[in-house]
CSV table of C-alpha atoms in Angstrom, one decimal:
chain,number,residue,atom,x,y,z
C,47,MET,CA,-10.2,30.9,-7.8
C,48,ALA,CA,-7.8,27.9,-7.6
C,49,VAL,CA,-4.4,27.0,-6.2
C,50,GLY,CA,-1.4,26.7,-8.6
C,51,PRO,CA,-1.3,27.0,-12.3
C,52,GLY,CA,-3.5,24.0,-13.1
C,53,THR,CA,-2.2,23.4,-16.6
C,54,LEU,CA,-3.2,20.3,-18.4
C,55,PRO,CA,-0.6,17.8,-19.5
C,56,ASP,CA,0.0,16.8,-23.1
C,57,PHE,CA,-2.3,13.8,-23.1
C,58,PHE,CA,-1.0,10.6,-24.6
C,59,PRO,CA,-3.7,8.8,-26.6
C,60,VAL,CA,-4.6,5.4,-25.1
C,61,ALA,CA,-4.9,2.7,-27.8
C,62,GLY,CA,-8.4,1.2,-27.7
C,63,VAL,CA,-10.0,4.1,-26.0
C,64,LYS,CA,-11.8,6.8,-28.0
C,65,LEU,CA,-13.7,9.8,-26.6
C,66,GLY,CA,-16.6,11.8,-28.1
C,67,ILE,CA,-18.0,15.1,-27.0
C,68,ALA,CA,-21.3,16.8,-27.7
C,69,SER,CA,-23.6,19.5,-26.5
C,70,ALA,CA,-27.1,18.6,-25.1
C,71,GLY,CA,-27.8,22.0,-23.6
C,72,ILE,CA,-28.7,20.3,-20.3
C,73,LYS,CA,-28.0,23.4,-18.2
C,74,LYS,CA,-26.6,26.0,-20.6
C,75,PRO,CA,-27.2,26.1,-24.3
C,76,GLY,CA,-24.2,25.3,-26.4
C,77,ARG,CA,-22.1,23.9,-23.5
C,78,LYS,CA,-20.3,20.7,-24.1
C,79,ASP,CA,-22.0,18.5,-21.5
C,80,ILE,CA,-21.9,15.0,-23.0
C,81,VAL,CA,-18.8,12.8,-23.0
C,82,VAL,CA,-18.7,9.2,-24.4
C,83,PHE,CA,-15.9,6.7,-23.9
C,84,GLU,CA,-15.7,4.0,-26.6
C,85,LEU,CA,-13.7,1.0,-25.5
C,86,ALA,CA,-12.2,-1.7,-27.8
C,87,PRO,CA,-13.7,-5.1,-27.6
C,88,ASP,CA,-12.3,-7.2,-24.7
C,89,SER,CA,-11.4,-4.1,-22.7
C,90,ARG,CA,-11.7,-4.6,-18.9
C,91,VAL,CA,-13.2,-2.0,-16.5
C,92,ALA,CA,-13.2,-1.8,-12.8
C,93,GLY,CA,-14.6,0.8,-10.5
C,94,ILE,CA,-15.4,2.1,-7.1
C,95,PHE,CA,-18.6,4.0,-6.3
C,96,THR,CA,-20.1,6.3,-3.6
C,97,ARG,CA,-21.1,5.0,-0.2
C,98,ASN,CA,-23.8,7.5,0.1
C,99,GLN,CA,-27.1,5.5,0.6
C,100,PHE,CA,-29.0,8.0,-1.6
C,101,CYS,CA,-26.8,7.0,-4.5
C,102,ALA,CA,-27.9,8.3,-7.9
C,103,ALA,CA,-29.7,6.1,-10.4
C,104,PRO,CA,-26.7,6.0,-12.8
C,105,VAL,CA,-24.5,4.7,-9.9
C,106,THR,CA,-26.9,1.8,-9.3
C,107,LEU,CA,-27.2,1.0,-13.0
C,108,SER,CA,-23.5,1.2,-13.6
C,109,ARG,CA,-22.9,-1.3,-10.8
C,110,GLN,CA,-25.5,-3.6,-12.3
C,111,HIS,CA,-24.1,-3.4,-15.8
C,112,LEU,CA,-20.5,-3.7,-14.7
C,113,ALA,CA,-21.4,-7.0,-13.0
C,114,ALA,CA,-23.3,-8.3,-16.0
C,115,LYS,CA,-21.1,-7.7,-19.0
C,116,ALA,CA,-17.8,-6.2,-20.1
C,117,PRO,CA,-18.5,-2.5,-20.9
C,118,ARG,CA,-18.0,-1.1,-24.4
C,119,TYR,CA,-19.2,2.5,-23.7
C,120,LEU,CA,-19.3,5.0,-20.9
C,121,LEU,CA,-21.8,7.8,-21.1
C,122,ILE,CA,-21.3,10.9,-19.0
C,123,ASN,CA,-23.6,13.9,-18.7
C,124,THR,CA,-23.1,17.1,-16.6
C,125,GLY,CA,-25.7,19.6,-15.5
C,126,ASN,CA,-28.0,17.0,-13.9
C,127,ALA,CA,-27.1,14.4,-11.3
C,128,ASN,CA,-30.2,12.2,-11.8
C,129,ALA,CA,-30.1,11.7,-8.0
C,130,GLY,CA,-33.1,11.8,-5.7
C,131,THR,CA,-35.3,11.1,-8.6
C,132,GLY,CA,-37.0,7.8,-7.5
C,133,GLU,CA,-38.1,5.2,-10.0
C,134,ARG,CA,-38.1,7.7,-12.8
C,135,GLY,CA,-34.4,8.2,-12.3
C,136,MET,CA,-33.7,4.6,-13.0
C,137,THR,CA,-36.1,4.5,-16.0
C,138,ASP,CA,-34.3,7.6,-17.5
C,139,ALA,CA,-30.8,6.1,-16.9
C,140,VAL,CA,-31.9,2.9,-18.7
C,141,ALA,CA,-33.4,4.9,-21.6
C,142,CYS,CA,-30.1,6.8,-22.1
C,143,CYS,CA,-28.1,3.5,-22.1
C,144,THR,CA,-30.6,1.9,-24.5
C,145,ALA,CA,-30.4,4.8,-26.9
C,146,LEU,CA,-26.6,4.8,-27.0
C,147,ALA,CA,-26.6,1.0,-27.3
C,148,GLN,CA,-28.9,1.0,-30.3
C,149,GLN,CA,-26.9,3.6,-32.1
C,150,ALA,CA,-23.6,1.9,-31.4
C,151,GLY,CA,-24.8,-1.7,-32.1
C,152,VAL,CA,-24.2,-3.1,-28.6
C,153,SER,CA,-26.4,-4.2,-25.8
C,154,ALA,CA,-27.7,-1.8,-23.2
C,155,THR,CA,-25.8,-3.6,-20.4
C,156,GLU,CA,-22.5,-2.8,-22.2
C,157,VAL,CA,-23.1,0.9,-21.5
C,158,LEU,CA,-22.2,2.5,-18.1
C,159,PRO,CA,-24.0,5.8,-17.3
C,160,PHE,CA,-22.6,8.6,-15.2
C,161,SER,CA,-24.2,11.9,-14.2
C,162,THR,CA,-23.2,14.9,-12.3
C,163,GLY,CA,-24.9,18.2,-11.5
C,164,VAL,CA,-28.0,19.3,-9.6
C,165,ILE,CA,-29.7,16.8,-7.4
C,166,GLY,CA,-33.5,16.2,-7.4
C,167,GLU,CA,-34.3,17.3,-11.0
C,168,PRO,CA,-35.5,14.8,-13.7
C,169,LEU,CA,-32.9,13.9,-16.3
C,170,PRO,CA,-33.6,15.6,-19.6
C,171,VAL,CA,-33.5,12.3,-21.5
C,172,ALA,CA,-34.6,13.7,-24.9
C,173,LYS,CA,-31.8,16.3,-24.9
C,174,ILE,CA,-29.2,13.6,-24.1
C,175,VAL,CA,-30.5,11.2,-26.7
C,176,ASP,CA,-30.6,13.9,-29.4
C,177,ALA,CA,-26.9,14.7,-28.7
C,178,LEU,CA,-25.7,11.1,-28.9
C,179,PRO,CA,-25.2,10.9,-32.7
C,180,ASP,CA,-22.8,13.9,-32.5
C,181,ALA,CA,-20.9,12.3,-29.6
C,182,LEU,CA,-20.5,9.0,-31.3
C,183,ALA,CA,-19.6,10.5,-34.6
C,184,SER,CA,-16.8,12.6,-33.0
C,185,THR,CA,-15.0,9.7,-31.1
C,186,ASP,CA,-11.3,9.9,-31.4
C,187,GLU,CA,-8.3,8.8,-29.3
C,188,GLY,CA,-7.0,12.3,-29.1
C,189,ARG,CA,-9.9,14.1,-27.4
C,190,TRP,CA,-8.8,13.8,-23.8
C,191,GLU,CA,-8.4,17.5,-23.2
C,192,GLU,CA,-11.9,18.3,-24.6
C,193,ALA,CA,-13.4,15.5,-22.4
C,194,ALA,CA,-11.7,16.9,-19.3
C,195,SER,CA,-13.7,20.2,-20.0
C,196,GLY,CA,-16.8,18.3,-20.9
C,197,ILE,CA,-17.3,16.7,-17.5
C,198,MET,CA,-16.9,19.9,-15.5
C,199,THR,CA,-19.6,21.5,-13.3
C,200,THR,CA,-18.5,24.1,-10.8
C,201,ASP,CA,-14.9,23.3,-11.6
C,202,THR,CA,-12.9,26.4,-12.7
C,203,ARG,CA,-10.5,24.4,-14.8
C,204,PRO,CA,-10.2,20.9,-16.4
C,205,LYS,CA,-8.2,18.3,-14.7
C,206,GLY,CA,-6.0,15.6,-16.3
C,207,ALA,CA,-2.9,13.4,-16.0
C,208,SER,CA,-1.0,11.3,-18.5
C,209,CYS,CA,2.2,9.3,-18.7
C,210,ARG,CA,4.1,6.6,-20.6
C,211,LEU,CA,6.4,4.0,-19.2
C,212,ASP,CA,8.5,1.1,-20.5
C,213,LEU,CA,7.2,-2.2,-19.1
C,214,GLY,CA,9.4,-5.1,-19.9
C,215,GLY,CA,10.3,-3.6,-23.2
C,216,HIS,CA,6.8,-2.6,-24.1
C,217,THR,CA,5.4,0.9,-24.0
C,218,VAL,CA,2.4,1.4,-21.7
C,219,THR,CA,0.2,4.5,-21.8
C,220,ILE,CA,-1.9,5.9,-18.9
C,221,SER,CA,-4.2,8.9,-19.2
C,222,GLY,CA,-7.0,10.1,-17.0
C,223,ILE,CA,-9.4,13.0,-16.2
C,224,SER,CA,-11.4,13.9,-13.2
C,225,LYS,CA,-13.9,16.5,-12.1
C,226,GLY,CA,-15.0,17.9,-8.8
C,227,ALA,CA,-14.8,21.1,-6.8
C,228,GLY,CA,-17.4,20.9,-4.1
C,229,MET,CA,-19.5,18.3,-2.2
C,230,ILE,CA,-16.2,16.5,-1.9
C,231,ARG,CA,-15.4,14.0,0.8
C,232,PRO,CA,-15.5,11.1,-1.6
C,233,ASN,CA,-15.7,8.2,0.9
C,234,MET,CA,-14.6,6.2,-2.1
C,235,ALA,CA,-13.4,8.3,-5.0
C,236,THR,CA,-14.0,11.7,-6.5
C,237,MET,CA,-17.2,13.2,-8.0
C,238,LEU,CA,-16.1,11.6,-11.3
C,239,GLY,CA,-12.8,10.1,-12.3
C,240,PHE,CA,-11.8,8.1,-15.4
C,241,ILE,CA,-8.4,6.5,-15.9
C,242,ALA,CA,-7.4,4.4,-18.9
C,243,THR,CA,-4.4,2.3,-19.8
C,244,ASP,CA,-3.6,0.2,-22.8
C,245,ALA,CA,-2.0,-2.5,-20.6
C,246,ARG,CA,-3.7,-5.9,-20.4
C,247,ILE,CA,-4.5,-6.4,-16.7
C,248,GLU,CA,-6.0,-9.5,-15.2
C,249,PRO,CA,-9.6,-8.6,-14.2
C,250,GLN,CA,-9.4,-9.4,-10.4
C,251,LEU,CA,-6.1,-7.5,-10.3
C,252,LEU,CA,-7.7,-4.5,-12.1
C,253,GLN,CA,-10.4,-4.3,-9.4
C,254,THR,CA,-7.9,-4.6,-6.7
C,255,LEU,CA,-5.9,-1.8,-8.2
C,256,ALA,CA,-9.0,0.4,-8.7
C,257,TYR,CA,-9.8,0.0,-5.0
C,258,GLU,CA,-6.3,0.3,-3.5
C,259,LEU,CA,-5.3,3.3,-5.7
C,260,GLY,CA,-8.6,5.1,-5.1
C,261,GLU,CA,-8.4,4.5,-1.4
C,262,LYS,CA,-5.1,6.3,-1.1
C,263,SER,CA,-5.8,9.2,-3.4
C,264,PHE,CA,-9.4,10.2,-4.2
C,265,ASN,CA,-10.5,8.7,-0.9
C,266,ARG,CA,-8.0,10.9,1.0
C,267,ILE,CA,-9.3,14.3,-0.2
C,268,THR,CA,-11.9,16.5,1.3
C,269,ILE,CA,-13.2,20.0,0.4
C,270,ASP,CA,-16.2,20.3,2.7
C,271,GLY,CA,-16.8,16.9,4.2
C,272,ASP,CA,-19.9,16.2,2.0
C,273,THR,CA,-20.0,12.8,0.3
C,274,SER,CA,-21.8,13.1,-3.1
C,275,THR,CA,-24.6,10.9,-4.3
C,276,ASN,CA,-22.8,10.4,-7.6
C,277,ASP,CA,-19.2,9.6,-6.9
C,278,CYS,CA,-17.6,7.2,-9.3
C,279,CYS,CA,-14.0,6.4,-10.3
C,280,MET,CA,-13.4,4.0,-13.2
C,281,LEU,CA,-10.2,2.2,-14.2
C,282,MET,CA,-10.2,0.9,-17.8
C,283,ALA,CA,-7.6,-1.4,-19.4
C,284,SER,CA,-8.0,-1.8,-23.2
C,285,GLY,CA,-5.3,-4.5,-23.5
C,286,GLN,CA,-4.0,-3.0,-26.8
C,287,TYR,CA,-0.4,-2.8,-25.9
C,288,THR,CA,2.0,-5.5,-27.2
C,289,GLY,CA,3.1,-7.0,-23.9
C,290,PRO,CA,1.7,-10.0,-21.9
C,291,GLU,CA,-1.2,-9.8,-19.4
C,292,ILE,CA,-0.2,-8.3,-16.1
C,293,THR,CA,-1.0,-10.5,-13.2
C,294,ALA,CA,-0.5,-10.3,-9.5
C,295,ASP,CA,2.9,-12.1,-9.7
C,296,ASN,CA,4.1,-10.2,-12.7
C,297,PRO,CA,7.6,-8.7,-12.0
C,298,GLU,CA,6.5,-5.5,-13.8
C,299,LEU,CA,3.5,-4.9,-11.6
C,300,PRO,CA,5.2,-2.7,-9.0
C,301,GLU,CA,6.3,-0.3,-11.8
C,302,LEU,CA,2.8,-0.2,-13.3
C,303,ARG,CA,1.2,0.3,-9.9
C,304,GLU,CA,3.5,3.2,-9.2
C,305,ALA,CA,2.7,4.9,-12.5
C,306,LEU,CA,-1.0,4.5,-11.9
C,307,ARG,CA,-0.7,5.7,-8.3
C,308,GLN,CA,0.9,9.0,-9.5
C,309,VAL,CA,-1.9,9.5,-12.1
C,310,TYR,CA,-4.5,8.9,-9.4
C,311,LEU,CA,-2.7,11.3,-7.0
C,312,ASP,CA,-2.4,14.0,-9.6
C,313,LEU,CA,-6.1,13.8,-10.5
C,314,ALA,CA,-7.1,13.8,-6.8
C,315,HIS,CA,-4.8,16.7,-5.9
C,316,ALA,CA,-6.2,18.7,-8.8
C,317,ILE,CA,-9.7,18.5,-7.3
C,318,VAL,CA,-8.4,20.0,-4.0
C,319,ARG,CA,-6.5,22.7,-5.8
C,320,ASP,CA,-9.7,23.6,-7.6
C,321,GLY,CA,-11.9,23.4,-4.5
C,322,GLU,CA,-14.7,25.9,-4.5
C,323,GLY,CA,-13.2,29.2,-3.5
C,324,ALA,CA,-9.9,27.5,-2.5
C,325,THR,CA,-6.8,29.6,-2.0
C,326,LYS,CA,-4.6,27.1,-0.2
C,327,PHE,CA,-3.6,23.5,-0.9
C,328,VAL,CA,-3.2,21.8,2.5
C,329,THR,CA,-1.5,18.4,3.3
C,330,ILE,CA,-2.3,16.9,6.7
C,331,ASP,CA,0.2,14.3,7.7
C,332,VAL,CA,-0.6,12.2,10.8
C,333,SER,CA,2.2,9.9,12.0
C,334,GLY,CA,2.8,7.8,15.1
C,335,ALA,CA,-0.8,6.6,15.3
C,336,ALA,CA,-1.8,3.3,16.9
C,337,THR,CA,-4.3,2.4,14.2
C,338,GLN,CA,-5.3,3.6,10.7
C,339,GLN,CA,-8.7,4.7,12.0
C,340,GLU,CA,-7.3,7.0,14.6
C,341,ALA,CA,-4.9,8.5,12.2
C,342,LEU,CA,-7.7,9.3,9.8
C,343,ASP,CA,-9.9,10.5,12.6
C,344,VAL,CA,-7.3,13.1,13.5
C,345,ALA,CA,-6.6,14.1,10.0
C,346,TYR,CA,-10.2,14.6,9.0
C,347,THR,CA,-11.1,16.4,12.2
C,348,VAL,CA,-8.4,19.0,11.4
C,349,ALA,CA,-9.3,19.0,7.7
C,350,HIS,CA,-13.1,19.6,8.4
C,351,SER,CA,-12.7,22.2,11.2
C,352,PRO,CA,-14.3,25.4,9.9
C,353,LEU,CA,-12.1,27.4,12.3
C,354,VAL,CA,-9.0,25.8,10.9
C,355,LYS,CA,-10.1,26.2,7.3
C,356,THR,CA,-11.0,29.9,7.8
C,357,ALA,CA,-7.7,30.6,9.6
C,358,LEU,CA,-6.0,29.0,6.6
C,359,PHE,CA,-7.9,31.4,4.3
C,360,ALA,CA,-6.9,34.4,6.4
C,361,SER,CA,-3.2,33.1,6.5
C,362,ASP,CA,-3.6,33.4,10.3
C,363,PRO,CA,-1.2,31.1,12.3
C,364,ASN,CA,-3.9,30.5,14.9
C,365,TRP,CA,-2.3,27.3,16.0
C,366,GLY,CA,-4.8,26.9,18.9
C,367,ARG,CA,-7.5,25.9,16.4
C,368,ILE,CA,-5.3,23.0,15.2
C,369,LEU,CA,-4.5,21.9,18.7
C,370,ALA,CA,-8.2,22.0,19.6
C,371,ALA,CA,-9.2,19.9,16.6
C,372,VAL,CA,-6.6,17.2,17.4
C,373,GLY,CA,-7.9,17.1,21.0
C,374,ARG,CA,-11.5,16.5,19.9
C,375,ALA,CA,-10.7,13.8,17.4
C,376,GLY,CA,-11.6,11.0,19.8
C,377,VAL,CA,-8.2,9.4,20.3
C,378,PRO,CA,-8.4,7.5,23.5
C,379,ASP,CA,-5.8,8.1,26.2
C,380,LEU,CA,-3.9,10.7,24.1
C,381,ASP,CA,-0.6,11.7,25.7
C,382,LEU,CA,-0.7,15.4,25.3
C,383,ASN,CA,2.9,15.8,26.5
C,384,ALA,CA,4.2,13.4,23.9
C,385,LEU,CA,2.6,14.5,20.7
C,386,GLU,CA,4.0,17.2,18.4
C,387,ILE,CA,2.3,19.5,15.9
C,388,PHE,CA,4.1,21.2,13.0
C,389,LEU,CA,3.1,23.9,10.6
C,390,GLY,CA,5.5,23.3,7.7
C,391,GLU,CA,8.9,23.1,9.3
C,392,VAL,CA,7.8,25.1,12.4
C,393,CYS,CA,6.9,23.2,15.5
C,394,LEU,CA,3.7,24.6,17.1
C,395,VAL,CA,3.0,22.3,19.9
C,396,ARG,CA,5.4,20.3,22.2
C,397,ASN,CA,5.2,19.1,25.8
C,398,GLY,CA,1.5,19.8,25.9
C,399,GLY,CA,1.7,23.5,24.9
C,400,ARG,CA,3.2,26.0,22.5
C,401,ALA,CA,6.7,24.9,21.5
C,402,ASP,CA,9.5,27.0,23.2
C,403,ASP,CA,11.1,27.9,19.9
C,404,TYR,CA,7.8,28.9,18.2
C,405,SER,CA,7.3,32.5,17.1
C,406,GLU,CA,4.4,34.2,15.4
C,407,ALA,CA,6.7,35.4,12.6
C,408,ARG,CA,7.8,31.9,11.8
C,409,GLY,CA,4.2,30.6,11.8
C,410,GLN,CA,3.2,33.5,9.6
C,411,ALA,CA,5.9,32.8,7.1
C,412,VAL,CA,4.4,29.3,6.5
C,413,MET,CA,0.8,30.5,6.5
C,414,ASP,CA,1.6,33.0,3.7
C,415,ARG,CA,2.3,30.1,1.4
C,416,GLU,CA,-0.2,28.6,-1.1
C,417,ASP,CA,0.9,25.0,-0.3
C,418,ILE,CA,0.9,24.2,3.4
C,419,THR,CA,1.6,21.1,5.4
C,420,ILE,CA,0.2,20.4,8.9
C,421,ALA,CA,2.1,17.5,10.5
C,422,ILE,CA,0.8,15.8,13.6
C,423,ASP,CA,3.0,13.1,15.4
C,424,LEU,CA,0.9,11.3,17.9
C,425,LYS,CA,3.9,9.3,19.3
C,426,ARG,CA,1.8,6.2,20.1
C,427,GLY,CA,2.4,3.8,17.2
C,428,THR,CA,3.7,3.3,13.7
C,429,VAL,CA,0.7,4.1,11.5
C,430,ASN,CA,0.9,7.1,9.1
C,431,GLU,CA,-1.9,8.6,7.0
C,432,THR,CA,-2.2,11.6,4.7
C,433,VAL,CA,-5.3,13.7,3.8
C,434,TRP,CA,-5.4,16.6,1.4
C,435,THR,CA,-7.8,19.6,1.8
C,436,CYS,CA,-8.2,23.3,1.2
C,437,ASP,CA,-9.3,26.4,3.0
C,438,PHE,CA,-12.8,28.0,3.3
C,439,SER,CA,-13.1,31.4,1.6
C,440,HIS,CA,-15.9,33.8,1.0
C,441,ASP,CA,-16.3,32.4,-2.5
C,442,TYR,CA,-17.2,28.9,-1.1
C,443,VAL,CA,-20.3,30.4,0.5
C,444,THR,CA,-21.2,32.4,-2.6
C,445,ILE,CA,-20.7,29.5,-5.1
C,446,ASN,CA,-22.9,27.2,-3.1
C,447,ALA,CA,-25.5,29.8,-2.3
C,448,GLU,CA,-25.9,30.5,-6.0
C,449,TYR,CA,-25.3,27.0,-7.3
C,450,ARG,CA,-28.8,26.5,-8.9
C,451,THR,CA,-29.2,30.1,-10.3
């Protein structure tokens, strides 16, 4: 179950970025569960990682390798998170990087590992190592769609975005894939996200873009309020296009940033639309806040309310649940008579209570939609924030109750 058609784009190949896919049979025999990114020499990579203190071994190792040397390869496995695995988890992650490095003729520090799947089980290193020759032999610039499927776990469909733009007379390509459907309140990025461009971007600017774009996209989505142990989002720049290096004062930077922003948003929204058991895609707009934190506190309190989320699943315009969530978000000295709450174009709350022109029929008409916006104007400042979420259905409970079977 998912919201909207979820069709993949026609991926544009990114010069200097090749992808290989193989089957290690980590969780299911024959399933494509290994993805390798091969990057051209002198490519630049930046990333953001989970803030969960029980971060997985591959997260720790990727951070270390990213700080040590420019990466040449990314190695992703699904079916096993290699999280909560103690010292063995780090040993296993190093072993996988070393095996890939030996086969590819690079150093182990030039390999970034990523894992997703069940927490607390040892990584099947031998299976992964045995699959690496097939993954490396299959690398090609045109395998984005297969890679999008290869990084899935409980996802019901692959997720991707791709675009081209003219930047100062030079064509720039951006393509990306993401995965995630549950255990999503990234608190940095998504479960896994990989975005690549052939532009040449100054290293510090690349890291700035990775943080800023992730903060306003992947870091503004939530399915269930749970931050994963394995969240990573990587931005890769191969530098293979024919234009000059993009720096912070480059006049083409705003156009490139906007194109990247749209790819990040498309990938993040696709995760919400494929949330476990989701039937609604919900935008929560908070305006008129005094600070960013209080805007986010209100947005996430509404987004995480089980009562709001189940009302959304039932298409029940039970606006009192939204009002109650706003009231318990911890905003100091909130003027209840000033704020307004809207469901789509319909005002629910005004002057401290139900809006005079509200009717159940009007609220129901909005709740019957797949895409719903809840807008909250606090009337106490100029700060706006947007968070995207989904509803809770019976399927969410079933999927997570049976996840390991």
